[in-house]
Amino acid sequence: MGGLVIKRAYILAKQQEDYVPLADRVEAMFFLATPHRGSDLAPVFSKLLNLSGGARPFVTDLHRDSLAIQSINDEFPHCCQDLRLFSFYETLPTGYGVGTSIIVGRDLATLGYVNERSEYLNANHREVCKYASQDDPNYRTVRNALASVTHVLRSRLALTKQEISNDQRRLLNPFLGVSDAPEDDFMSVDSLRTSGSCEWLIEKTSFQQWLHHATPPIYWISAKPATGKTILSGKVISHLRGRHENCSFYFFHHGNKEKTSITSFLLSIAWQMAHLNKEVLDTVLQICEKDDHLNKADHRTVWRKLFLEGILKLHFDHTQYWVVDALDECKTELEVVSLLTKVAEVCSIRILVTSRNTYDSCRRVGLPKVQVASERIEEEDSRSDIALYIEANVDELPSVGGKGRQHIVRQILEKSVGCFLWVSLVFQELRKVHTSTDVQKVLDEVPTDMNALYARILDSMSTAAHGKSLAKAILTWTVCSTRPLKTSELYDALRLDLKDSIGSIEGSIGSSCGQLVYVDAQFHVQMIHLTARDFLRNSTYSEFAVDEKDGHRRLLMTCLQYLNGDEMKGARNRKLSASDTLQERSSFVSYASNSLFEHIAQVPSTDDDVIFTLASFFGSPNVFSWVEYIATHSDLNRLVQTGKAIGKFLRGCSPEAPKKDIALLNSWATDLVRLAIKFGRNLAACPSSIFSLIPPFCPPSTAPRKQFCISACTITVSGLRAETWDDCISTIINMRERYSSLASSETLFAIGTFSGKVILYEQTTCQEVGILQHGEPVRLLKLGDVANILVSAGSRKIRIWDLASKIYIWDFDTPQQCISLSLTDRDQLLLGCSKDHHLRIWSMNTGCLTEDVDWTQGLEGMTKQLHRRPIAAAFSADADLLAVIYKGQDILLWHLESDCLYDTFSRESGAIANPGRPYGSAGARCLVFLWRGQR
């Protein structure tokens, strides 16, 4: 009868939308002596059961052609056409007490469908599914049927495997936040390499040993700046690909904030490995499906979830290679080194690293478990590559004879001292001359030191008859912009800045300052090297030197000019053209809107022109268009950051500054913060509400209300009592919860509840951003100062949460309730003080308990008080102290570093000279460490 139940279940699944995907996964059905049309013995069984008092209603459904069976047989043919059906029927009679007979004959056990295959079994009804051994003919019959279906499915899977993989790979982009950018980076680097160069590294014995597992798994290459380390990395990647090796890579870059973070590095490596290895792909997708916000998580969470718990646990059939370039340009180089050594320790991955710094200067204190092979690029190593580069480009120089050409090559080689960037810049100068005499003059005069060469380039630019103002502007924007600008953004910015029209931005860069600035493959405008940026900022003599304060002022004034211009006028304030259409905004709108606060923070407060321009913008209706743009395309925290930047700027203004402008800006400094906090949810839901719906709800004395509530088109709100913003930023009420704990940081605050929830709010907007489930009443909360983590503690457990992904990283059991928590060593250690007189320390990197100390051991007089529990405690990581209160006792100070009693304090007299005396009555209930000078 089980076969009939399966058929009915399949029919129902096909008919109900929620279960169609499940039904579609069924490929075949195997029926063993199933009464598809009922059984002739069913009436006999019904009578026997009735006589014995054990009637079974479902037996009636087994009667030949019963209503239930007819219903199934009417519907099943319409939904099983894509299935492979196998029906096995019995051939031997079965004894049933009063006789023997075949229970389900062939005509009843087969369906007669085109897609059905029927087979007989030499067995009775009871034995059709019971086999004596693997040699049993009945077993072989059923096994062969199963094998035939398996073979078909495997063949189909082989045909669609590539298609499935491509579909899966497309899912990686949103999960990891990575696209084809890694390949773009490699192509940009490899295109700069001269054919035949960098072979010296491939031929080195140390490289070949690393490649073939004869040396330590990490191969560390260090060299001076601008000696071609990135080009060398590109060659290694190309070589590994030529050998059909699985190679993942990452190019750190100082000019792009995203490419200086560990998180981006880890996500990119995981993305590439998933594209190279199906098992890695399945593992990463499985992890990401459980946590689809992993690309926003802290690098520690990404490292633990994707690598420690996923990729690094896999067994690879082929060697995996990583190439990590310019590690010195990572913001936290030491942490990456620690992760790389861990990778090499637990997995057979070969890693090549390039950096200005040597490995010895980057490793942490202590002997690593993994050895590192170090190689330093010397001048003679890159000499052959520079010679190839010169030979490949020497034809671009003025026509010279064979001997003259050899002389030029020899001179450049000698003066280059292994620096590729120097050679590239010299060639740019040589292309400007047209005679062999001038070529020789350039070679005689050009300095070999990079700073001296940069100075020469600036001197040469100073002699130009035209284009100096454009060159100065390009350099200033490239050095001082808060992120690399795209060519279209820089083009629009320069037109505003110079108040002039310009031609092709790429051509302008190449002709006016192409030796110092270039356009990359993604059309971002970049400095040619970090050393060039530093030279421009530190130089004082050249007219092209970039003073950062002046540069930020220039960029700020241009941003304000755009924001206060016609393009930013809202529909309510813009005069429509004859076509009744609004002017399309330029690509510069994103930079001007989002980077405003960063430039305000860099300009001097004594500049009256800046004050006037800021006041003009915030006094115009365009300010609401800017707020609308931020709410639509960016983050409301930009409003808060801008308000804070204005407030800080105003604190340094001179008393002679225009009072009216200062008052306006002072109001907006507060108003921007309060708008984001009070109306953040409304702005996110409907950004255009800033024009007419939100201002009437602002207090009467605020700038949005005074400036923009005079139109008859706006609504009128009566009954607002407060004239200005009050001290209450936000009120949080939930009648279903009782609050038990609170913690805050610069960006978030968290509230713990007795129901076990931890509710997270943005610090600036007070909007709820997430809920965590601790699982028991939350007694303590602690937010990380460095890492994006939260510690929640109840009576029996402590949980460490990654706030980006909203998942817990570690879960610690505690014998007794913690009464104080502290994070130290850049949030890598958690200290907990509990009611059982124990100080416990956990590592945030490994999740292990590293220390467990009982501060009562060996303390005279304390043994009598062991039945008492501490009621409060406080940590001071700076002073390495723990303060503990016992009811009716003096305050005990414990030294964390030396694990000994430091001192005791009474409320009346402070420190007690004799800490061994019986404790007095301090009567304190709460502890806070306050250093001298704090209030």
Coordinates of N, CA and C in Angstrom, one line a residue, residues 637-792:
N637 N 24.3 58.9 7.5 CA 25.4 59.2 8.4 C 26.2 60.4 7.8
R638 N 26.1 60.5 6.5 CA 26.8 61.7 5.8 C 26.3 63.0 6.4
L639 N 25.0 63.1 6.7 CA 24.4 64.3 7.3 C 25.0 64.5 8.6
V640 N 25.1 63.5 9.4 CA 25.6 63.6 10.8 C 27.1 64.0 10.7
Q641 N 27.9 63.4 9.8 CA 29.3 63.7 9.7 C 29.5 65.1 9.3
T642 N 28.6 65.6 8.4 CA 28.7 67.0 7.9 C 28.4 67.9 9.0
G643 N 27.4 67.6 9.8 CA 27.0 68.5 10.9 C 28.1 68.6 11.9
K644 N 28.8 67.4 12.3 CA 29.9 67.4 13.2 C 31.1 68.2 12.7
A645 N 31.3 68.0 11.4 CA 32.5 68.7 10.8 C 32.3 70.2 10.8
I646 N 31.0 70.7 10.5 CA 30.7 72.1 10.6 C 30.9 72.6 12.1
G647 N 30.4 71.8 13.0 CA 30.5 72.2 14.4 C 32.0 72.4 14.8
K648 N 32.8 71.5 14.4 CA 34.2 71.5 14.7 C 34.9 72.7 14.0
F649 N 34.5 73.0 12.8 CA 35.0 74.1 12.0 C 34.7 75.4 12.7
L650 N 33.4 75.6 13.2 CA 33.0 76.8 13.8 C 33.7 77.1 15.1
R651 N 34.1 76.1 15.8 CA 34.8 76.3 17.1 C 36.1 77.0 17.0
G652 N 36.7 77.0 15.8 CA 38.0 77.7 15.6 C 37.8 79.1 14.9
C653 N 36.6 79.5 14.7 CA 36.4 80.8 13.9 C 36.7 82.0 14.8
S654 N 37.2 83.0 14.2 CA 37.6 84.2 14.9 C 36.3 85.0 15.3
P655 N 36.4 85.8 16.4 CA 35.2 86.6 16.8 C 34.8 87.6 15.8
E656 N 35.7 88.0 14.8 CA 35.3 89.0 13.8 C 34.6 88.3 12.6
A657 N 34.4 87.0 12.6 CA 33.7 86.4 11.5 C 32.2 86.9 11.5
P658 N 31.6 86.9 10.3 CA 30.2 87.4 10.1 C 29.3 86.6 11.1
K659 N 28.7 87.4 12.0 CA 27.8 86.7 13.0 C 26.6 86.0 12.4
K660 N 26.0 86.7 11.4 CA 24.8 86.1 10.8 C 25.2 84.7 10.1
D661 N 26.3 84.7 9.4 CA 26.7 83.4 8.8 C 27.0 82.4 9.8
I662 N 27.7 82.8 10.9 CA 28.1 81.8 11.9 C 26.8 81.3 12.6
A663 N 25.9 82.1 12.9 CA 24.6 81.7 13.5 C 23.9 80.7 12.6
L664 N 23.9 80.9 11.3 CA 23.2 80.0 10.4 C 23.9 78.7 10.4
L665 N 25.2 78.7 10.2 CA 26.0 77.4 10.2 C 25.9 76.7 11.5
N666 N 25.9 77.4 12.6 CA 25.8 76.8 13.9 C 24.5 76.1 14.1
S667 N 23.4 76.7 13.6 CA 22.1 76.0 13.6 C 22.1 74.8 12.8
W668 N 22.7 74.8 11.6 CA 22.7 73.7 10.7 C 23.6 72.6 11.2
A669 N 24.6 72.9 12.0 CA 25.5 71.9 12.6 C 24.7 71.0 13.5
T670 N 23.8 71.6 14.2 CA 22.9 70.8 15.1 C 21.7 70.2 14.3
D671 N 21.2 70.9 13.4 CA 20.0 70.5 12.6 C 20.3 69.3 11.8
L672 N 21.4 69.2 11.1 CA 21.7 68.1 10.3 C 21.7 66.8 11.1
V673 N 22.3 66.8 12.3 CA 22.4 65.7 13.2 C 21.0 65.3 13.6
R674 N 20.2 66.3 14.0 CA 18.8 66.0 14.5 C 17.9 65.5 13.4
L675 N 18.1 66.0 12.2 CA 17.3 65.6 11.0 C 17.5 64.1 10.8
A676 N 18.8 63.7 10.8 CA 19.1 62.3 10.6 C 18.5 61.4 11.7
I677 N 18.6 61.9 12.9 CA 18.1 61.1 14.1 C 16.6 61.1 14.2
K678 N 16.0 62.2 14.1 CA 14.5 62.3 14.3 C 13.7 61.8 13.1
F679 N 14.3 62.1 11.9 CA 13.5 61.8 10.7 C 14.2 60.8 9.8
G680 N 15.2 60.1 10.3 CA 15.9 59.2 9.5 C 15.1 58.1 8.8
R681 N 14.1 57.5 9.5 CA 13.3 56.5 8.9 C 12.4 57.1 7.8
N682 N 11.9 58.4 8.0 CA 11.1 59.0 7.0 C 11.9 59.4 5.8
L683 N 13.1 59.9 6.0 CA 13.9 60.2 4.8 C 14.3 59.0 4.0
A684 N 14.6 57.9 4.7 CA 14.9 56.6 4.0 C 13.8 56.1 3.1
A685 N 12.6 56.3 3.7 CA 11.4 55.8 3.0 C 10.9 56.7 1.9
C686 N 11.1 58.0 2.1 CA 10.6 59.0 1.1 C 11.6 60.2 1.2
P687 N 12.7 60.1 0.4 CA 13.7 61.2 0.5 C 13.1 62.6 0.2
S688 N 12.1 62.7 -0.7 CA 11.5 64.0 -1.1 C 10.7 64.6 0.0
S689 N 10.5 63.9 1.1 CA 9.7 64.5 2.2 C 10.5 65.6 2.9
I690 N 11.8 65.8 2.6 CA 12.6 66.9 3.2 C 12.1 68.2 2.7
F691 N 11.5 68.3 1.5 CA 11.1 69.6 0.9 C 9.9 70.2 1.6
S692 N 8.9 69.5 2.0 CA 7.7 70.1 2.5 C 7.1 69.4 3.7
L693 N 7.3 68.1 3.9 CA 6.7 67.4 5.0 C 7.5 67.5 6.3
I694 N 8.8 67.4 6.2 CA 9.6 67.4 7.4 C 9.8 68.7 8.1
P695 N 10.1 69.8 7.3 CA 10.4 71.1 8.0 C 9.3 71.6 8.9
P696 N 8.0 71.4 8.7 CA 7.0 71.9 9.6 C 7.0 71.2 11.0
F697 N 7.6 70.0 11.0 CA 7.7 69.3 12.3 C 9.0 69.6 13.1
C698 N 9.9 70.4 12.5 CA 11.1 70.9 13.2 C 10.7 72.0 14.1
P699 N 11.4 72.2 15.3 CA 11.1 73.3 16.2 C 11.2 74.6 15.5
P700 N 10.5 75.6 16.0 CA 10.4 76.9 15.3 C 11.7 77.6 15.1
S701 N 12.7 77.4 16.0 CA 13.9 78.2 15.9 C 15.0 77.5 15.1
T702 N 14.7 76.4 14.5 CA 15.7 75.6 13.7 C 15.7 76.2 12.3
A703 N 16.8 76.0 11.7 CA 17.0 76.5 10.3 C 16.0 75.9 9.3
P704 N 15.8 74.6 9.3 CA 14.8 74.1 8.3 C 13.4 74.7 8.4
R705 N 13.0 75.0 9.7 CA 11.7 75.5 9.9 C 11.6 77.0 9.5
K706 N 12.6 77.8 10.0 CA 12.6 79.2 9.7 C 12.8 79.5 8.2
Q707 N 13.7 78.8 7.6 CA 14.0 79.1 6.2 C 13.0 78.6 5.2
F708 N 12.4 77.5 5.4 CA 11.7 76.9 4.4 C 10.2 76.5 4.7
C709 N 9.7 77.1 5.7 CA 8.2 76.9 6.1 C 7.4 78.1 5.8
I710 N 7.8 78.9 4.9 CA 7.1 80.2 4.6 C 6.2 80.0 3.4
S711 N 6.3 78.9 2.7 CA 5.5 78.7 1.5 C 4.1 78.2 1.8
A712 N 3.2 78.7 1.0 CA 1.8 78.3 1.3 C 1.5 76.8 0.9
C713 N 2.5 76.2 0.2 CA 2.4 74.9 -0.3 C 2.7 73.8 0.8
T714 N 3.3 74.3 1.9 CA 3.7 73.4 3.0 C 2.5 73.2 4.0
I715 N 2.5 72.1 4.7 CA 1.5 71.9 5.7 C 1.8 72.8 6.9
T716 N 0.8 73.0 7.8 CA 1.0 73.7 9.0 C 0.9 72.8 10.2
V717 N 1.8 72.8 11.2 CA 1.8 72.0 12.3 C 1.7 72.9 13.6
S718 N 0.7 72.7 14.4 CA 0.5 73.5 15.6 C 0.7 72.6 16.8
G719 N 1.1 73.2 17.9 CA 1.2 72.5 19.2 C 2.6 72.1 19.6
L720 N 3.6 72.4 18.7 CA 5.0 72.0 19.1 C 5.4 72.9 20.3
R721 N 5.7 72.4 21.4 CA 6.0 73.2 22.6 C 7.4 73.7 22.6
A722 N 8.4 72.9 22.2 CA 9.8 73.3 22.3 C 10.1 74.2 21.1
E723 N 10.9 75.3 21.5 CA 11.3 76.3 20.5 C 12.5 75.8 19.7
T724 N 13.3 74.9 20.3 CA 14.5 74.3 19.7 C 14.5 72.8 20.0
W725 N 15.6 72.2 19.5 CA 15.7 70.8 19.8 C 16.0 70.6 21.3
D726 N 15.3 69.7 22.0 CA 15.5 69.5 23.4 C 16.7 68.5 23.6
D727 N 17.0 68.1 24.9 CA 18.1 67.2 25.2 C 17.7 65.8 24.8
C728 N 16.5 65.5 24.7 CA 16.1 64.1 24.3 C 16.3 63.9 22.8
I729 N 17.2 63.1 22.5 CA 17.5 62.8 21.1 C 16.5 61.8 20.6
S730 N 16.2 60.8 21.4 CA 15.2 59.8 20.9 C 14.6 59.0 22.1
T731 N 13.4 58.6 22.0 CA 12.8 57.8 23.1 C 12.5 56.4 22.5
I732 N 13.0 55.4 23.2 CA 12.8 54.0 22.8 C 11.9 53.3 23.8
I733 N 10.8 52.9 23.3 CA 9.8 52.2 24.1 C 9.3 50.9 23.5
N734 N 9.3 49.9 24.2 CA 8.8 48.6 23.8 C 8.0 48.0 25.0
M735 N 6.7 48.0 25.0 CA 5.9 47.6 26.1 C 6.1 46.1 26.4
R736 N 6.6 45.4 25.4 CA 6.7 43.9 25.5 C 8.1 43.5 26.1
E737 N 9.0 44.5 26.3 CA 10.3 44.1 26.8 C 10.7 44.9 28.0
R738 N 11.5 44.3 28.8 CA 12.1 44.9 30.0 C 13.6 45.0 29.7
Y739 N 14.2 46.2 29.8 CA 15.6 46.4 29.5 C 16.4 46.1 30.7
S740 N 17.6 45.5 30.4 CA 18.4 45.0 31.5 C 19.9 45.5 31.4
S741 N 20.3 45.9 30.2 CA 21.7 46.3 30.1 C 21.9 47.2 28.9
L742 N 23.0 47.9 28.9 CA 23.2 49.0 27.8 C 24.7 49.1 27.6
A743 N 25.1 49.3 26.3 CA 26.5 49.5 25.9 C 26.4 50.4 24.7
S744 N 27.5 51.2 24.5 CA 27.6 52.1 23.3 C 29.0 52.2 22.8
S745 N 29.0 52.6 21.5 CA 30.3 52.9 20.9 C 30.1 54.2 20.0
E746 N 31.1 54.5 19.2 CA 31.0 55.7 18.4 C 29.9 55.6 17.3
T747 N 29.6 54.4 16.9 CA 28.6 54.2 15.8 C 27.3 53.5 16.2
L748 N 27.3 52.7 17.3 CA 26.2 51.9 17.7 C 25.9 52.0 19.2
F749 N 24.7 51.7 19.6 CA 24.4 51.4 21.0 C 23.5 50.2 21.0
A750 N 23.7 49.4 22.1 CA 23.0 48.1 22.2 C 22.2 48.1 23.5
I751 N 21.0 47.5 23.5 CA 20.2 47.4 24.7 C 19.9 45.9 24.9
G752 N 20.2 45.4 26.1 CA 19.9 44.0 26.4 C 18.6 43.9 27.1
T753 N 17.9 42.8 27.0 CA 16.6 42.6 27.6 C 16.5 41.4 28.4
F754 N 15.5 41.3 29.3 CA 15.3 40.1 30.1 C 14.8 38.9 29.3
S755 N 14.3 39.2 28.1 CA 13.8 38.1 27.3 C 15.0 37.4 26.5
G756 N 16.2 38.0 26.6 CA 17.3 37.4 25.9 C 17.7 38.1 24.6
K757 N 17.0 39.1 24.3 CA 17.3 39.9 23.0 C 18.4 40.9 23.3
V758 N 19.1 41.2 22.2 CA 20.0 42.4 22.2 C 19.6 43.2 21.0
I759 N 19.1 44.4 21.2 CA 18.6 45.3 20.2 C 19.7 46.3 19.8
L760 N 20.0 46.4 18.5 CA 21.1 47.3 18.1 C 20.5 48.5 17.4
Y761 N 21.1 49.7 17.7 CA 20.6 51.0 17.2 C 21.8 51.7 16.7
E762 N 21.6 52.5 15.6 CA 22.6 53.4 15.1 C 22.8 54.5 16.1
Q763 N 24.0 54.9 16.4 CA 24.3 55.9 17.4 C 23.8 57.3 16.9
T764 N 23.9 57.5 15.6 CA 23.6 58.8 15.1 C 22.1 59.0 14.8
T765 N 21.5 58.0 14.2 CA 20.1 58.1 13.8 C 19.1 57.5 14.8
C766 N 19.6 56.7 15.8 CA 18.8 56.0 16.7 C 17.8 55.0 16.1
Q767 N 18.1 54.6 14.8 CA 17.3 53.7 14.1 C 17.7 52.3 14.4
E768 N 16.7 51.4 14.6 CA 17.1 50.0 14.9 C 17.7 49.3 13.7
V769 N 18.8 48.7 13.9 CA 19.5 48.1 12.8 C 19.7 46.5 12.9
G770 N 19.2 46.0 14.0 CA 19.3 44.5 14.2 C 18.9 44.0 15.5
I771 N 18.6 42.7 15.6 CA 18.3 42.1 16.9 C 19.1 40.8 17.0
L772 N 19.7 40.6 18.1 CA 20.5 39.4 18.3 C 19.8 38.6 19.4
Q773 N 19.9 37.3 19.3 CA 19.2 36.4 20.3 C 20.3 35.8 21.2
H774 N 20.4 36.3 22.4 CA 21.4 35.7 23.3 C 21.0 34.4 24.0
G775 N 19.7 34.3 24.2 CA 19.2 33.0 24.7 C 18.9 33.0 26.2
E776 N 19.2 34.0 26.9 CA 18.9 34.1 28.4 C 19.0 35.6 28.7
P777 N 18.4 36.0 29.9 CA 18.5 37.4 30.2 C 19.9 38.0 30.1
V778 N 20.0 39.2 29.4 CA 21.3 39.8 29.1 C 21.7 40.7 30.3
R779 N 22.7 40.3 31.0 CA 23.1 41.1 32.2 C 24.2 42.1 31.8
L780 N 25.1 41.8 30.9 CA 26.2 42.7 30.5 C 26.3 42.8 29.0
L781 N 26.7 44.0 28.5 CA 27.1 44.2 27.1 C 28.4 45.0 27.0
K782 N 29.1 44.7 26.0 CA 30.4 45.4 25.8 C 30.6 45.4 24.3
L783 N 30.8 46.7 23.8 CA 31.1 46.9 22.3 C 32.6 47.0 22.1
G784 N 33.1 46.5 21.0 CA 34.5 46.6 20.7 C 34.9 48.0 20.4
D785 N 36.1 48.4 20.8 CA 36.7 49.7 20.5 C 37.4 49.7 19.1
V786 N 37.9 48.6 18.7 CA 38.6 48.4 17.4 C 37.9 47.5 16.5
A787 N 37.6 46.3 16.9 CA 36.9 45.4 16.1 C 35.4 45.6 16.1
N788 N 34.7 45.3 15.1 CA 33.2 45.5 15.0 C 32.5 44.3 15.7
I789 N 32.7 44.2 17.0 CA 32.1 43.1 17.7 C 31.3 43.6 18.9
L790 N 30.5 42.7 19.4 CA 29.7 42.9 20.7 C 29.8 41.7 21.6
V791 N 30.0 41.9 22.8 CA 30.0 40.9 23.8 C 28.8 40.9 24.6
S792 N 28.0 39.8 24.7 CA 26.8 39.8 25.5 C 27.0 38.7 26.6

